[in-house]
Short mmCIF file of C-alpha atoms in Angstrom, two decimals:
data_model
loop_
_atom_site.label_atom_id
_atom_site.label_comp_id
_atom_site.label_asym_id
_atom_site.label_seq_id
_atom_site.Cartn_x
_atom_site.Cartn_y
_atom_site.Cartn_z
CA UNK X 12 0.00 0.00 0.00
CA UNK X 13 1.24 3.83 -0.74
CA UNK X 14 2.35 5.77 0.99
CA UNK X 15 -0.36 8.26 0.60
CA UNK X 16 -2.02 8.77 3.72
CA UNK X 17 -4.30 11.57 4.92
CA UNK X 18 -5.90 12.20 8.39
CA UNK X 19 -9.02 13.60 8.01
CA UNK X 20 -10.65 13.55 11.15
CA UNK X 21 -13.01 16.49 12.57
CA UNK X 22 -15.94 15.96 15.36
CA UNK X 23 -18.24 17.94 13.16
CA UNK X 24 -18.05 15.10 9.96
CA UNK X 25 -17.75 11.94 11.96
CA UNK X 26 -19.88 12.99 15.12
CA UNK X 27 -17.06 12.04 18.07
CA UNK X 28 -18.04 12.42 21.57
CA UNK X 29 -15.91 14.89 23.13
CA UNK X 30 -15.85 12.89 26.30
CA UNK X 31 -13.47 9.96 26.89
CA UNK X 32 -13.02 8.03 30.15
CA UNK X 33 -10.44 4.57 30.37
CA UNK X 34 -11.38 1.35 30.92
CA UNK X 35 -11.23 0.09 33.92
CA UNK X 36 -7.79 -2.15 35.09
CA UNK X 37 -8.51 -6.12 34.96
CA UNK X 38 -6.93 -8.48 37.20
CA UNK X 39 -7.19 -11.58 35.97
CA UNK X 40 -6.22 -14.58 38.07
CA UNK X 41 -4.26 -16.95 35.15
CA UNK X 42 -0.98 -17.24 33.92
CA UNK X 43 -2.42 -16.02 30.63
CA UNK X 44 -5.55 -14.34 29.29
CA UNK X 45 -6.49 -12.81 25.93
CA UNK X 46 -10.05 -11.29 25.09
CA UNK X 47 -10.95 -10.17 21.41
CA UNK X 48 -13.62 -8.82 19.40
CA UNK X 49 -14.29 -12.39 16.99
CA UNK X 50 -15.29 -10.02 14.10
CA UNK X 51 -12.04 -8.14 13.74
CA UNK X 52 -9.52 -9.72 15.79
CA UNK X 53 -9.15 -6.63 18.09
CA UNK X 54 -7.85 -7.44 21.11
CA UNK X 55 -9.64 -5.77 24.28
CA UNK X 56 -7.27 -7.39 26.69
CA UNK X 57 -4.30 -9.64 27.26
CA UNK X 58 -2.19 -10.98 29.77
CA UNK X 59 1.29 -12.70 29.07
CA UNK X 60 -0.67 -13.49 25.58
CA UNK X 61 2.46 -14.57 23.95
CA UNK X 62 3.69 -16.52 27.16
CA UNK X 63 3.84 -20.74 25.94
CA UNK X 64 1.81 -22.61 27.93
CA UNK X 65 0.02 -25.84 27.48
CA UNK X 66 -3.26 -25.65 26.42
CA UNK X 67 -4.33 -29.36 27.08
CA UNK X 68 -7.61 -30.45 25.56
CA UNK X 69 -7.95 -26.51 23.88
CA UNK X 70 -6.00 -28.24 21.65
CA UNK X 71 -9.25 -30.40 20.45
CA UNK X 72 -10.02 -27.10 18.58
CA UNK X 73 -7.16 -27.77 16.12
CA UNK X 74 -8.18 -30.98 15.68
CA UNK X 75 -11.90 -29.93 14.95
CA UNK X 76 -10.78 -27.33 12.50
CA UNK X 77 -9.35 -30.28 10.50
CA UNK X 78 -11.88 -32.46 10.87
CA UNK X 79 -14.87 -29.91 9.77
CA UNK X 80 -12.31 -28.65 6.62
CA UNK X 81 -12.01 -32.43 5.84
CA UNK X 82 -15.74 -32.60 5.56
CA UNK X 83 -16.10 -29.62 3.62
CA UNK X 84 -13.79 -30.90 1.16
CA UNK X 85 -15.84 -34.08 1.33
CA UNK X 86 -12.77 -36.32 2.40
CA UNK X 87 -14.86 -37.73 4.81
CA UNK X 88 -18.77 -37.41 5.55
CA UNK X 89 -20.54 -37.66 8.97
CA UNK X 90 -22.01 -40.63 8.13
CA UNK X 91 -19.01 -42.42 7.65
CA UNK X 92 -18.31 -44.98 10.04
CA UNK X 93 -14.60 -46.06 11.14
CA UNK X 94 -13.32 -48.54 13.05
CA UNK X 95 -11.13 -48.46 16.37
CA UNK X 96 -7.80 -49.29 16.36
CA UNK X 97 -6.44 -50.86 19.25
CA UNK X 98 -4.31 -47.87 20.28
CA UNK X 99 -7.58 -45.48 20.59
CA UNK X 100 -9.19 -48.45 22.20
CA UNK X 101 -7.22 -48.67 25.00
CA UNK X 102 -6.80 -44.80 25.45
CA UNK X 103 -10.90 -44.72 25.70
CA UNK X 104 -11.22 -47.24 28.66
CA UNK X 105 -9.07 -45.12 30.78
CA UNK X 106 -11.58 -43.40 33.00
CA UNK X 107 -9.55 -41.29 34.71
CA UNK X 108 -9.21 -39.20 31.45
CA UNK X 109 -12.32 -37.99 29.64
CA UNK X 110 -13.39 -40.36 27.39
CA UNK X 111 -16.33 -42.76 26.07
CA UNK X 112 -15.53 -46.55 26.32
CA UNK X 113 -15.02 -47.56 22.66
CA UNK X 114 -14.72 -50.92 21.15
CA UNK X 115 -12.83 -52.96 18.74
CA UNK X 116 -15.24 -55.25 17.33
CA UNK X 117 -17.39 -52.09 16.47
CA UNK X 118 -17.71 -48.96 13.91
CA UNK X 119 -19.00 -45.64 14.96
CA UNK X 120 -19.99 -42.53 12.68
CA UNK X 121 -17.90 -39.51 12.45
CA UNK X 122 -20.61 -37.71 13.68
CA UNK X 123 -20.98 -39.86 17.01
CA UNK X 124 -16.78 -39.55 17.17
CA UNK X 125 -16.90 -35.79 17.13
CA UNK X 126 -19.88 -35.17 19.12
CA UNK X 127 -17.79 -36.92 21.92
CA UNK X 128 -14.90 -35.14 21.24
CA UNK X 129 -16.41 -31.47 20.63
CA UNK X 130 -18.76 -32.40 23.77
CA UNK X 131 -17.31 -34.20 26.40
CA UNK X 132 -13.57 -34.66 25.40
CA UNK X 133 -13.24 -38.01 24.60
CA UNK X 134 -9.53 -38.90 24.12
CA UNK X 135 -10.01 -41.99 22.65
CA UNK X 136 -12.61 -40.65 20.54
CA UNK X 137 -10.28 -38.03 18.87
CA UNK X 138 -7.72 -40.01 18.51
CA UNK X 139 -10.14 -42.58 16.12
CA UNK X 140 -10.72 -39.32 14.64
CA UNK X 141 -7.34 -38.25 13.71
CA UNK X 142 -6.36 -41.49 12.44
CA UNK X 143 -9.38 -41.98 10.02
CA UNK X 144 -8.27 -38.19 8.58
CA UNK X 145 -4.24 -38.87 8.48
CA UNK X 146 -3.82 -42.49 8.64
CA UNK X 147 -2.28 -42.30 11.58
CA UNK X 148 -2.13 -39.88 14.61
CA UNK X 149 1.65 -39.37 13.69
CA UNK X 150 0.62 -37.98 10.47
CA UNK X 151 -2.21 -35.84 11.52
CA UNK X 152 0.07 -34.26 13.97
CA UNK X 153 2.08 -32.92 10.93
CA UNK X 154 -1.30 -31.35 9.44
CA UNK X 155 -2.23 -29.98 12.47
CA UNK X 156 1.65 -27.99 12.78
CA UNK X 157 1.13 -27.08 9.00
CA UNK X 158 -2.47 -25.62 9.62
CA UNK X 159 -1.25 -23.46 12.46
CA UNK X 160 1.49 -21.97 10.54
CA UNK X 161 -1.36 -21.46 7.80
CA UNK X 162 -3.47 -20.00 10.00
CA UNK X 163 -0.95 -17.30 11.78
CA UNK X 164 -0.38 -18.82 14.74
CA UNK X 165 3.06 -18.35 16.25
CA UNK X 166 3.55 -19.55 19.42
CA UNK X 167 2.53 -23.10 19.28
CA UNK X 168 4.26 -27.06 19.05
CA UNK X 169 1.45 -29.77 18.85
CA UNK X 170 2.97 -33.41 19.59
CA UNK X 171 -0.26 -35.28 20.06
CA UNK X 172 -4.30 -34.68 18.54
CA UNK X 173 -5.89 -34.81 22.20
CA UNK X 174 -3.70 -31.81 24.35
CA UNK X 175 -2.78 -34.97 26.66
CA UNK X 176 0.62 -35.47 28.00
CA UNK X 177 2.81 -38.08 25.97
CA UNK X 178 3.56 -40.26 29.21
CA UNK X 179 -0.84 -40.87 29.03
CA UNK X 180 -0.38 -42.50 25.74
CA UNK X 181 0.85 -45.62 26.73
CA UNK X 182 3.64 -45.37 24.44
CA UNK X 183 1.88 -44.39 21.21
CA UNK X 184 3.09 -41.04 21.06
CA UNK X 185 4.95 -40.33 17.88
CA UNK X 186 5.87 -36.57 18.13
CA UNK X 187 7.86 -35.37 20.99
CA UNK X 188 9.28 -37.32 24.15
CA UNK X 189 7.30 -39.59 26.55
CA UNK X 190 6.62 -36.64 28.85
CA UNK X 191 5.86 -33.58 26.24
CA UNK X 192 3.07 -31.97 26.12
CA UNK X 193 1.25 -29.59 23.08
CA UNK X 194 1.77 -25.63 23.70
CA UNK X 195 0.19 -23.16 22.50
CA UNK X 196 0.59 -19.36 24.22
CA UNK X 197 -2.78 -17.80 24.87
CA UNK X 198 -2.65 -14.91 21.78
CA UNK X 199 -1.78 -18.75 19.25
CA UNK X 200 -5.32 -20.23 21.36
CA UNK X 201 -6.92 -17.06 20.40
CA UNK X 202 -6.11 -17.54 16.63
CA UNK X 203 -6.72 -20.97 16.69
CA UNK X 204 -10.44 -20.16 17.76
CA UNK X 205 -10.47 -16.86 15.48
CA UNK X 206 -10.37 -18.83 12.79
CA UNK X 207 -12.74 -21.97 13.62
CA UNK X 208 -15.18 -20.05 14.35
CA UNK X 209 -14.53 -17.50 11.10
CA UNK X 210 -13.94 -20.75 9.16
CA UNK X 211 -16.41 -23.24 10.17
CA UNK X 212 -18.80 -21.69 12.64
CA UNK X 213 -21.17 -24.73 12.23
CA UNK X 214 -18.50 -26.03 15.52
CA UNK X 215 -21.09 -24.05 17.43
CA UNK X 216 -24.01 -26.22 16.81
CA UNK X 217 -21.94 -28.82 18.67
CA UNK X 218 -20.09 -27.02 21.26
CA UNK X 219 -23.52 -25.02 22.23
CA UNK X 220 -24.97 -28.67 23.42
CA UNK X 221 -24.94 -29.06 27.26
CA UNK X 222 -25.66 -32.44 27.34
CA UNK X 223 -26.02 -35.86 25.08
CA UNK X 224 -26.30 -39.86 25.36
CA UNK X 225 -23.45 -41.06 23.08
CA UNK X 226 -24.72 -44.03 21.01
CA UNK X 227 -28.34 -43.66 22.58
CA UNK X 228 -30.64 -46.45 22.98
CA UNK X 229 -27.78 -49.36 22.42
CA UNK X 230 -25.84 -51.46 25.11
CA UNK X 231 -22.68 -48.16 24.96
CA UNK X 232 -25.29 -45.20 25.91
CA UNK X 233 -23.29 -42.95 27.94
CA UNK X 234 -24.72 -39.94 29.43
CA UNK X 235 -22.21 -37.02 28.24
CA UNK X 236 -22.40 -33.26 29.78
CA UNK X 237 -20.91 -30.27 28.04
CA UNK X 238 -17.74 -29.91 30.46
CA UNK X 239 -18.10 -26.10 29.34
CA UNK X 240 -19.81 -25.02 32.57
CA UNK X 241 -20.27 -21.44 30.92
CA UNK X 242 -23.23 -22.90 28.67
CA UNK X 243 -26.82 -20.93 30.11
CA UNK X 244 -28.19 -24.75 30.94
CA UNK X 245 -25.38 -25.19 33.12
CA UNK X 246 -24.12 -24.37 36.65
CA UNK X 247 -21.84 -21.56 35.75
CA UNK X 248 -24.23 -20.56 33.16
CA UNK X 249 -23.28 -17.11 31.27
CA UNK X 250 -26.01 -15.91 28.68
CA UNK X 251 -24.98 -16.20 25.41
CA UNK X 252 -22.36 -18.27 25.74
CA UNK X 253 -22.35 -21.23 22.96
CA UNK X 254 -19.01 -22.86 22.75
CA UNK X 255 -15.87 -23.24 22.64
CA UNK X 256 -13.30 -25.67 24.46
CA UNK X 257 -12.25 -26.62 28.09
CA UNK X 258 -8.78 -28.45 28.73
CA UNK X 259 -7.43 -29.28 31.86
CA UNK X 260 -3.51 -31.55 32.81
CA UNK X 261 -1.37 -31.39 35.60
CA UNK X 262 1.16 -28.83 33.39
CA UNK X 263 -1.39 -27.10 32.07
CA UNK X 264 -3.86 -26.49 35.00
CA UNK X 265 -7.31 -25.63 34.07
CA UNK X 266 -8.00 -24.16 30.86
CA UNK X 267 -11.18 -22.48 28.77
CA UNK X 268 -11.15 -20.59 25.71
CA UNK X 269 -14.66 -19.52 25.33
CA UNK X 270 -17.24 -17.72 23.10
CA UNK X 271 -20.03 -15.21 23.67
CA UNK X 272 -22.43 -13.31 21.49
CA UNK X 273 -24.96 -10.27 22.78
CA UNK X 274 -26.77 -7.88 20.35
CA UNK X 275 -24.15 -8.11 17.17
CA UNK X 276 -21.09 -8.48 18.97
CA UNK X 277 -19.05 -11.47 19.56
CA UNK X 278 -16.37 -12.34 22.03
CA UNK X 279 -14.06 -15.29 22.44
CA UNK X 280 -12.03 -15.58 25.51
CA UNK X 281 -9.21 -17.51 26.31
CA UNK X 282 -7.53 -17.99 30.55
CA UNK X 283 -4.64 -20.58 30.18
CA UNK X 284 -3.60 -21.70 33.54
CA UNK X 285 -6.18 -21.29 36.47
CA UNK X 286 -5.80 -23.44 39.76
CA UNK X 287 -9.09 -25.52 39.49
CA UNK X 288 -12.14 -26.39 37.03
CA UNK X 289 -14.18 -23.43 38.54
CA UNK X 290 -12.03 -20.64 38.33
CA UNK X 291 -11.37 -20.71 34.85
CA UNK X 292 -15.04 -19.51 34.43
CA UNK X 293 -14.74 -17.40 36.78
CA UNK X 294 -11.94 -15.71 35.27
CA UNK X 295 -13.53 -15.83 32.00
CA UNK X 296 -16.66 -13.97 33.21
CA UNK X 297 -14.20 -11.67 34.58
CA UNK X 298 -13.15 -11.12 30.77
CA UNK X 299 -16.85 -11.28 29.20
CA UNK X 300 -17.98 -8.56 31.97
CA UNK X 301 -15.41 -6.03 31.62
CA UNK X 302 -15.83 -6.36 27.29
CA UNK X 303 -19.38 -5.41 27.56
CA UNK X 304 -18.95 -3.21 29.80
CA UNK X 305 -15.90 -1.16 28.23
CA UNK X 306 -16.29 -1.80 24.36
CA UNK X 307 -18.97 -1.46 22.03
CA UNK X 308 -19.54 -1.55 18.73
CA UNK X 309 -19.38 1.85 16.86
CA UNK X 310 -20.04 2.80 12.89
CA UNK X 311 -17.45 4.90 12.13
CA UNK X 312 -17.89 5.65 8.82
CA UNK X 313 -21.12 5.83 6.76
CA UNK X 314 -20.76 3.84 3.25
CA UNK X 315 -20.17 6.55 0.42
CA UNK X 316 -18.59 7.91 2.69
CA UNK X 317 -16.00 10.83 1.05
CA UNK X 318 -12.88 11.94 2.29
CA UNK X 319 -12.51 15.36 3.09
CA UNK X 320 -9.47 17.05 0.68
CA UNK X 321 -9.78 13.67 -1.01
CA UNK X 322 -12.58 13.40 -2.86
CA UNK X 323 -11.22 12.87 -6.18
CA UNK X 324 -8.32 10.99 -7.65
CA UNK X 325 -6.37 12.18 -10.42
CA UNK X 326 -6.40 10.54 -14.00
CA UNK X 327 -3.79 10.44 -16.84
CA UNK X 328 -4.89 9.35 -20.42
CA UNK X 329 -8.72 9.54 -19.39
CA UNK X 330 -11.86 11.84 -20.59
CA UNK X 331 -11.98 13.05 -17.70
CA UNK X 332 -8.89 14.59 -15.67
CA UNK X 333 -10.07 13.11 -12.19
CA UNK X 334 -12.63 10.61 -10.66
CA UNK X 335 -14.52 10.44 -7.22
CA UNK X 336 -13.73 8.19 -4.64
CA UNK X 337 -15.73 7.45 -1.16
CA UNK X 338 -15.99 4.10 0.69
CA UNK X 339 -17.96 1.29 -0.50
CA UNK X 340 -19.43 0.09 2.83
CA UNK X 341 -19.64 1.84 6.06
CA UNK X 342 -17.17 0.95 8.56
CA UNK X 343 -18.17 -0.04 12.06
CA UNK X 344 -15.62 -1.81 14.68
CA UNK X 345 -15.71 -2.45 18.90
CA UNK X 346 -14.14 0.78 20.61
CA UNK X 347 -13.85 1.76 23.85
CA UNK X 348 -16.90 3.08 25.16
CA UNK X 349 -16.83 7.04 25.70
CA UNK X 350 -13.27 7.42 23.48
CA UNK X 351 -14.69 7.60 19.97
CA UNK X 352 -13.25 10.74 19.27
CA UNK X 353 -9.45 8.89 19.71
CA UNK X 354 -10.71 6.16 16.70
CA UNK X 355 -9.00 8.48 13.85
CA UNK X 356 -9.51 7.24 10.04
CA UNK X 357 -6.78 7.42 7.90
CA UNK X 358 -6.79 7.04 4.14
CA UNK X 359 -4.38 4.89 2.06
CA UNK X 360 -4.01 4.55 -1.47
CA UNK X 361 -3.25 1.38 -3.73
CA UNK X 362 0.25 1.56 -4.77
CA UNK X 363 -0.40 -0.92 -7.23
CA UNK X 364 -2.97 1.17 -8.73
CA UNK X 365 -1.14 4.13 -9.31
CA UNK X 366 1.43 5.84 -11.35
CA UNK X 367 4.41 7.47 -9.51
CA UNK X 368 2.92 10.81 -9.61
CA UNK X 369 -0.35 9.16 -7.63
CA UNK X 370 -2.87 9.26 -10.32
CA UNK X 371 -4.69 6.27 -12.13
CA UNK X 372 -4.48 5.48 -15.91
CA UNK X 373 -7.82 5.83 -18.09
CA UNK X 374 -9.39 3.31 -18.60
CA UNK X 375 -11.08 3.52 -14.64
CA UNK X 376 -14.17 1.16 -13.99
CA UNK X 377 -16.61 2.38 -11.74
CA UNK X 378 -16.62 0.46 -8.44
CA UNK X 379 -12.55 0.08 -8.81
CA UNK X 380 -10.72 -0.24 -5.53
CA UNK X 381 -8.24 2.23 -5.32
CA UNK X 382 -7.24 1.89 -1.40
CA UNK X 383 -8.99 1.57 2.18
CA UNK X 384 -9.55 3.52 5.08
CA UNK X 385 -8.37 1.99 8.87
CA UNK X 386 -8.92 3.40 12.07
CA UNK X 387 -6.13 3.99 14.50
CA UNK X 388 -6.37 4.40 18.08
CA UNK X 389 -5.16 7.33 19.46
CA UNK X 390 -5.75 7.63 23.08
CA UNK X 391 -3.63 7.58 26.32
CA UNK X 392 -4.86 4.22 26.77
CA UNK X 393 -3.57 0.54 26.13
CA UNK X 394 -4.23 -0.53 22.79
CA UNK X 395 -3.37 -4.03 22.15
CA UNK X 396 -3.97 -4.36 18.04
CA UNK X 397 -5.24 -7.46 16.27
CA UNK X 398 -4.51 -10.99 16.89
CA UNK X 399 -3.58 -10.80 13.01
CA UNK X 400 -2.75 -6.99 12.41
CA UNK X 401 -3.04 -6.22 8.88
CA UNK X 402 -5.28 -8.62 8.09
CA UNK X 403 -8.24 -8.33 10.59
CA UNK X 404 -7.54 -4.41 11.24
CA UNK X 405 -10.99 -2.38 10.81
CA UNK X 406 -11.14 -0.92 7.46
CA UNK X 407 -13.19 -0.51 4.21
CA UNK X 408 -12.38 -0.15 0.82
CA UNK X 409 -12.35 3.24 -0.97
CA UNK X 410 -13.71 2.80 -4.37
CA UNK X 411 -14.38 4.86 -7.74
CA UNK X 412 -18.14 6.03 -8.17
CA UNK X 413 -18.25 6.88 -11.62
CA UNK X 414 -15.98 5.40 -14.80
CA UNK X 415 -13.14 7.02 -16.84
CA UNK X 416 -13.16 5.93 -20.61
CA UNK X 417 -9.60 6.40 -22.10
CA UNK X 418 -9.63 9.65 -23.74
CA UNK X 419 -8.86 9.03 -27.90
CA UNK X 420 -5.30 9.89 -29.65
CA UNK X 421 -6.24 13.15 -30.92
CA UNK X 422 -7.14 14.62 -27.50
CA UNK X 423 -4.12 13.26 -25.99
CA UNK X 424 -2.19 14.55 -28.81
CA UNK X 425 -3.29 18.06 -27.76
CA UNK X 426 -2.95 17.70 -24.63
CA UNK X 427 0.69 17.07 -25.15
CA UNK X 428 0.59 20.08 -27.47
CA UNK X 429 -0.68 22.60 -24.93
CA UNK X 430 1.69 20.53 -21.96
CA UNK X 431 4.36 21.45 -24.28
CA UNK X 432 3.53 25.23 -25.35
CA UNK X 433 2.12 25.62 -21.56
CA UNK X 434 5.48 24.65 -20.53
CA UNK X 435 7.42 27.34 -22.56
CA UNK X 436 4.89 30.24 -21.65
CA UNK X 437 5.77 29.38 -17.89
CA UNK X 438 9.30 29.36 -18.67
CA UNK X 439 8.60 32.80 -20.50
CA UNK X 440 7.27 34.22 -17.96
CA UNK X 441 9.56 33.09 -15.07
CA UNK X 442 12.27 34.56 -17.09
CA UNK X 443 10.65 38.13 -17.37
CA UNK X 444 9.92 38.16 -13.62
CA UNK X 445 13.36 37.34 -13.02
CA UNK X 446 14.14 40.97 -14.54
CA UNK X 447 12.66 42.90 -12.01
#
């Protein structure tokens, strides 16, 4: 993008309050935290966000993303049914993990697999899961270190599909050593979930689900309950709340990254590190309280929308010598409540789209990008960016409103002439000044 940028902020044009008051401090009681906006990627609030930390069964969301992008690309169908391999046999008949007792001398859908996975955590369950997608766990490991990379994330080393620790795997693990463990640092979690959710929200219809018999009505019925607490039907209930993912180990603690939606807006959550199962709701509604309580979502610019001093956009070789510009949708984002007037737009230009001299070249469609406006924060407060800045920041295009046709040889021609002759009478003239 050019280097053509213009501030063009006044009260008057984009109606700022002239009141601003800072949020609030947080204190939130985990090693990590991280709290963003899940339509832009702005980050509200963090704590030690790019700190590594193990995420436990948080990692399940990696493993969902794969499976739900597998099924869009109609690798595999929900309907499908796969059979247990001795390794996620065993896995599932350890109780003292979460899990529902599979069996050998049975096949179970994808769908019943993931609903045990997305809902209650099952181990075994995702490991079935992981080897029906890869061929073996070993292998979807790989896809799920690619996909992070693909997706952003930074902070992150996955060794196993589950977020258990290697030495529960009864030697199966192939990533890692016997005691390692999957990390992920709370701004990676954050990402992770960004995208799901961005990418396959349909996880929601799952992860919403407080409760469900697996295999209902046969001999293997198991009563399953959401272990996200955080769900309205449940005993930390939070309204709104429909998903995401709960993980809890000895190195990891207890773990939530969560989602919320009131009115149009959208949170997800994530508290890495909490000292039992309760708290890290607690600390979440901590995070969902103070978001709705400091941030809202704002329109800051109307669509055809025009920038002042920048209305137009010279041409070169066109009819016309210029063509309007103004946005082509309006441009609303989650502030801080009471500091709209520190949100400035700024206007940049498409490098790509111009000549050196910052003009476009006839022929110009109507509707033609030809840059973007973003919004900047500008306040004495913390501002904490986007999980992926540059991608995610708030902006909207600025486009052309009318067309250009290229203008035909003979008016170029005399356009050169009169450059030409237009030139000499300057010259002329700066000559004869210079005599007095």
């Amino acid at each position: 993008m050019v280097t053509l940028i213009f501030s063009f902020f006044t009260t008057s044009l984009l109606g700022f309050s002239k009141s601003a008051s800072a949020a609030p401090s947080l204190d939130v009681a985990a090693e990590g935290a991280i709290l963003v906006d899940a339509e832009t990627g702005k980050i509200l609030y963090q704590k030690n966000a790019d700190k590594l930390l193990a995420p436990a069964s948080m990692s399940k969301m990696m493993t969902e993303y794969l499976l739900l992008e597998a099924i869009d690309k109609k690798k595999i169908s929900w309907d499908q049914k796969t059979s247990i391999s001795e390794y996620a046999h065993k896995i599932s008949q350890n109780r003292t993990l979460s899990n529902v007792p599979l069996r050998v001398d049975e096949k179970y859908t994808v769908r019943e697999l993931y609903q045990a996975m997305a809902i209650y955590s099952a181990n075994g369950a995702t490991i079935a899961l992981s080897e029906l997608i890869a061929g073996s766990e070993g292998e979807f490991v790989k896809k799920m270190n690619a996909k992070a990379k693909e997706l952003g994330m930074k902070d992150f080393n996955f060794v196993n599909s589950t977020g258990l620790n290697n030495k529960d795997l009864f030697g199966n693990h192939n990533s890692g050593s016997e005691t390692d463990e999957n990390m992920m640092s709370p701004r990676a979690t954050a990402i992770l979930a960004y995208n799901l959710l961005k990418d396959h929200p349909e996880v929601l219809e799952t992860a919403s689900v407080p409760r469900l018999k697996f295999r209902e009505g046969t001999d293997d019925e198991i009563q399953m309950e959401n272990w996200n607490w955080m769900l309205p039907e449940l005993n930390s209930g939070y309204e709104g709340v429909d998903g995401l993912k709960t993980g809890s180990t000895d190195l990891a603690g207890n773990c939530f990254t969560g989602t919320v939606k009131k009115g149009d807006t959208r949170l997800i959550s994530v508290v890495m590190k909490t000292d039992t199962r309760l708290d890290r709701f607690k600390e979440t509604k901590k995070l969902f309280d103070f978001g709705f309580a400091n941030f809202e979502k704002e329109q800051i610019l109307k669509d055809n929308y025009q920038v002042k001093g920048n209305k137009t956009v010279p041409v070169v070789k066109g009819k016309e010598k210029e063509v309007k510009v103004a946005t082509k949708e309006p441009l609303s984002m989650v502030i801080k409540r009471g500091e709209k007037e520190n949100y400035k737009p700024k206007f940049v230009m498409d490098k790509k789209k111009m000549t050196k001299e910052g003009e476009l070249t006839a022929p110009v469609k109507k509707g033609e990008v030809v840059g973007h406006i973003n919004v900047e924060y500008t306040g004495s407060g913390e501002d904490y960016g986007y999980l992926l800045d540059g991608e995610t920041k708030g902006k909207t295009e600025v486009v052309t409103t009318q067309s250009v046709e290229k203008a035909n040889w003979f008016v170029l021609a005399l356009r050169g002439v009169g450059g030409f002759f237009g030139g000499l009478w300057s010259a002329a003239v700066d000559m004869v000044k210079g005599w007095f």
